Amino acid sequence: MVGLVIANWKMHGSRAAATDFVDQWGSLPSVEGVEAVLCPPYPYLALIVGATTDLMLGAQNCAEPAEGAYTGEVSAKMLADMGCRYVIVGHSERRSFYGETDAQVATKAQRIVSAGMTAVVCIGEALADREAGAHEAVVSTQLQCSLQGVSAEGLVVAYEPVWAIGTGQTATPQQAEGMHAVIRTRLCEQYGEAGGGIPIIYGGSVKPGNAAELFCCNNIDGALVGGASLDAKSFWQIASASSVGRT
Ligand code: PEP
């Protein structure tokens, strides 16, 4: 399976930062065996798509409805039209700050796949769930409910323990691999053979210094990177770590 590293800029960056990132990325050696995706805020999508690099374009969210009178929203079809290949849905920040439910995440994922893109469906437990020993059950339920009606083709699952996002406290490779193995089992139960081919990527304080040990794990197919993706060199180092053994 090709490695997948996705940069989630969240609500950071500027026109200058986006241009600079693309310039820097273009000056670094290309990374073999890995798809590198940049998800900037919406206004900067057009800057990236116009640049000639091997970076793929992605978005951080999309609207639940297909189209219509929804002021301020951006549809999956529009994102595809702008050249996006991936869209993140169900990020824990969207779930906690905007109250997004599993059912809404599933509808958005269906729109994304119907528009010909890949849905990166985020799931992950809170610290209290893990401390209570309920993390596997919580993640399994979230996974099943967030994937209702979503086809295996055009799907990536991102396991992001909430306690590891933006905290500097990454899951250990054992914790991450343990949960990825559970997710793989659930995907195979839901999709049969096709479940074995759905990429499962890890997110939560991934940095150049800890990426390699995570990518050594059998069921970790890449990473969703927040803070460390704002710097082109750091993101490139993470992508390079993911390419080891894939060429
Ligand atoms: C994220 O936003 O998806 C994320 C994993 O952030 P960070 O890498 O900063 O923890």
mmCIF file with all atom_site columns, N, CA and C and ligand atoms in Angstrom, residues 8 10 91 93 160 164-166 203-206 224-227, ligand 1:
data_model
loop_
_atom_site.group_PDB
_atom_site.id
_atom_site.type_symbol
_atom_site.label_atom_id
_atom_site.label_alt_id
_atom_site.label_comp_id
_atom_site.label_asym_id
_atom_site.label_entity_id
_atom_site.label_seq_id
_atom_site.pdbx_PDB_ins_code
_atom_site.Cartn_x
_atom_site.Cartn_y
_atom_site.Cartn_z
_atom_site.occupancy
_atom_site.B_iso_or_equiv
_atom_site.pdbx_formal_charge
_atom_site.auth_seq_id
_atom_site.auth_comp_id
_atom_site.auth_asym_id
_atom_site.auth_atom_id
_atom_site.pdbx_PDB_model_num
ATOM   1  N N  . ASN A 1 8   ? -2.843  18.953 7.720  1.00 0.00 ? 8   ASN A N  1
ATOM   2  C CA . ASN A 1 8   ? -4.061  19.676 8.102  1.00 0.00 ? 8   ASN A CA 1
ATOM   3  C C  . ASN A 1 8   ? -3.639  21.009 8.719  1.00 0.00 ? 8   ASN A C  1
ATOM   4  N N  . LYS A 1 10  ? -5.520  23.419 9.535  1.00 0.00 ? 10  LYS A N  1
ATOM   5  C CA . LYS A 1 10  ? -6.566  24.017 10.377 1.00 0.00 ? 10  LYS A CA 1
ATOM   6  C C  . LYS A 1 10  ? -6.749  25.484 9.969  1.00 0.00 ? 10  LYS A C  1
ATOM   7  N N  . HIS A 1 91  ? -13.271 15.554 11.920 1.00 0.00 ? 91  HIS A N  1
ATOM   8  C CA . HIS A 1 91  ? -12.139 15.876 12.800 1.00 0.00 ? 91  HIS A CA 1
ATOM   9  C C  . HIS A 1 91  ? -12.697 16.173 14.196 1.00 0.00 ? 91  HIS A C  1
ATOM   10 N N  . GLU A 1 93  ? -12.095 18.382 16.248 1.00 0.00 ? 93  GLU A N  1
ATOM   11 C CA . GLU A 1 93  ? -12.409 19.801 16.484 1.00 0.00 ? 93  GLU A CA 1
ATOM   12 C C  . GLU A 1 93  ? -13.781 20.141 15.898 1.00 0.00 ? 93  GLU A C  1
ATOM   13 N N  . GLU A 1 160 ? -7.388  9.292  15.386 1.00 0.00 ? 160 GLU A N  1
ATOM   14 C CA . GLU A 1 160 ? -6.786  10.424 16.085 1.00 0.00 ? 160 GLU A CA 1
ATOM   15 C C  . GLU A 1 160 ? -7.290  10.478 17.526 1.00 0.00 ? 160 GLU A C  1
ATOM   16 N N  . ALA A 1 164 ? -4.275  13.260 22.064 1.00 0.00 ? 164 ALA A N  1
ATOM   17 C CA . ALA A 1 164 ? -2.953  13.403 21.427 1.00 0.00 ? 164 ALA A CA 1
ATOM   18 C C  . ALA A 1 164 ? -2.919  14.544 20.412 1.00 0.00 ? 164 ALA A C  1
ATOM   19 N N  . ILE A 1 165 ? -4.075  15.152 20.122 1.00 0.00 ? 165 ILE A N  1
ATOM   20 C CA . ILE A 1 165 ? -4.119  16.176 19.075 1.00 0.00 ? 165 ILE A CA 1
ATOM   21 C C  . ILE A 1 165 ? -3.678  17.523 19.623 1.00 0.00 ? 165 ILE A C  1
ATOM   22 N N  . GLY A 1 166 ? -2.599  18.026 19.072 1.00 0.00 ? 166 GLY A N  1
ATOM   23 C CA . GLY A 1 166 ? -2.108  19.361 19.441 1.00 0.00 ? 166 GLY A CA 1
ATOM   24 C C  . GLY A 1 166 ? -1.572  19.450 20.859 1.00 0.00 ? 166 GLY A C  1
ATOM   25 N N  . GLY A 1 203 ? -3.128  10.106 13.558 1.00 0.00 ? 203 GLY A N  1
ATOM   26 C CA . GLY A 1 203 ? -2.916  11.534 13.802 1.00 0.00 ? 203 GLY A CA 1
ATOM   27 C C  . GLY A 1 203 ? -2.893  11.835 15.280 1.00 0.00 ? 203 GLY A C  1
ATOM   28 N N  . GLY A 1 204 ? -2.016  12.749 15.653 1.00 0.00 ? 204 GLY A N  1
ATOM   29 C CA . GLY A 1 204 ? -1.913  13.159 17.059 1.00 0.00 ? 204 GLY A CA 1
ATOM   30 C C  . GLY A 1 204 ? -0.471  13.419 17.409 1.00 0.00 ? 204 GLY A C  1
ATOM   31 N N  . SER A 1 205 ? -0.066  14.691 17.235 1.00 0.00 ? 205 SER A N  1
ATOM   32 C CA . SER A 1 205 ? 1.295   15.116 17.586 1.00 0.00 ? 205 SER A CA 1
ATOM   33 C C  . SER A 1 205 ? 2.382   14.329 16.850 1.00 0.00 ? 205 SER A C  1
ATOM   34 N N  . VAL A 1 206 ? 2.122   14.007 15.573 1.00 0.00 ? 206 VAL A N  1
ATOM   35 C CA . VAL A 1 206 ? 3.178   13.373 14.765 1.00 0.00 ? 206 VAL A CA 1
ATOM   36 C C  . VAL A 1 206 ? 4.202   14.447 14.395 1.00 0.00 ? 206 VAL A C  1
ATOM   37 N N  . LEU A 1 224 ? -1.938  11.823 9.631  1.00 0.00 ? 224 LEU A N  1
ATOM   38 C CA . LEU A 1 224 ? -2.626  13.105 9.495  1.00 0.00 ? 224 LEU A CA 1
ATOM   39 C C  . LEU A 1 224 ? -1.894  14.042 10.449 1.00 0.00 ? 224 LEU A C  1
ATOM   40 N N  . VAL A 1 225 ? -1.329  15.109 9.888  1.00 0.00 ? 225 VAL A N  1
ATOM   41 C CA . VAL A 1 225 ? -0.387  15.936 10.653 1.00 0.00 ? 225 VAL A CA 1
ATOM   42 C C  . VAL A 1 225 ? -0.921  17.355 10.777 1.00 0.00 ? 225 VAL A C  1
ATOM   43 N N  . GLY A 1 226 ? -1.019  17.850 11.990 1.00 0.00 ? 226 GLY A N  1
ATOM   44 C CA . GLY A 1 226 ? -1.461  19.227 12.217 1.00 0.00 ? 226 GLY A CA 1
ATOM   45 C C  . GLY A 1 226 ? -0.267  20.163 12.328 1.00 0.00 ? 226 GLY A C  1
ATOM   46 N N  . GLY A 1 227 ? 0.107   20.487 13.555 1.00 0.00 ? 227 GLY A N  1
ATOM   47 C CA . GLY A 1 227 ? 1.147   21.495 13.814 1.00 0.00 ? 227 GLY A CA 1
ATOM   48 C C  . GLY A 1 227 ? 2.415   21.338 12.987 1.00 0.00 ? 227 GLY A C  1
HETATM 49 C C1 . PEP B 2 .   ? -4.757  17.147 13.568 1.00 0.00 ? 1   PEP B C1 1
HETATM 50 O O1 . PEP B 2 .   ? -5.129  18.296 13.581 1.00 0.00 ? 1   PEP B O1 1
HETATM 51 O O2 . PEP B 2 .   ? -5.390  16.322 12.924 1.00 0.00 ? 1   PEP B O2 1
HETATM 52 C C2 . PEP B 2 .   ? -3.566  16.793 14.329 1.00 0.00 ? 1   PEP B C2 1
HETATM 53 C C3 . PEP B 2 .   ? -3.237  15.534 14.397 1.00 0.00 ? 1   PEP B C3 1
HETATM 54 O O3 . PEP B 2 .   ? -2.886  17.820 14.923 1.00 0.00 ? 1   PEP B O3 1
HETATM 55 P P1 . PEP B 2 .   ? -1.425  17.711 15.604 1.00 0.00 ? 1   PEP B P1 1
HETATM 56 O O4 . PEP B 2 .   ? -0.521  16.991 14.643 1.00 0.00 ? 1   PEP B O4 1
HETATM 57 O O5 . PEP B 2 .   ? -1.006  19.136 15.817 1.00 0.00 ? 1   PEP B O5 1
HETATM 58 O O6 . PEP B 2 .   ? -1.593  16.965 16.882 1.00 0.00 ? 1   PEP B O6 1
#
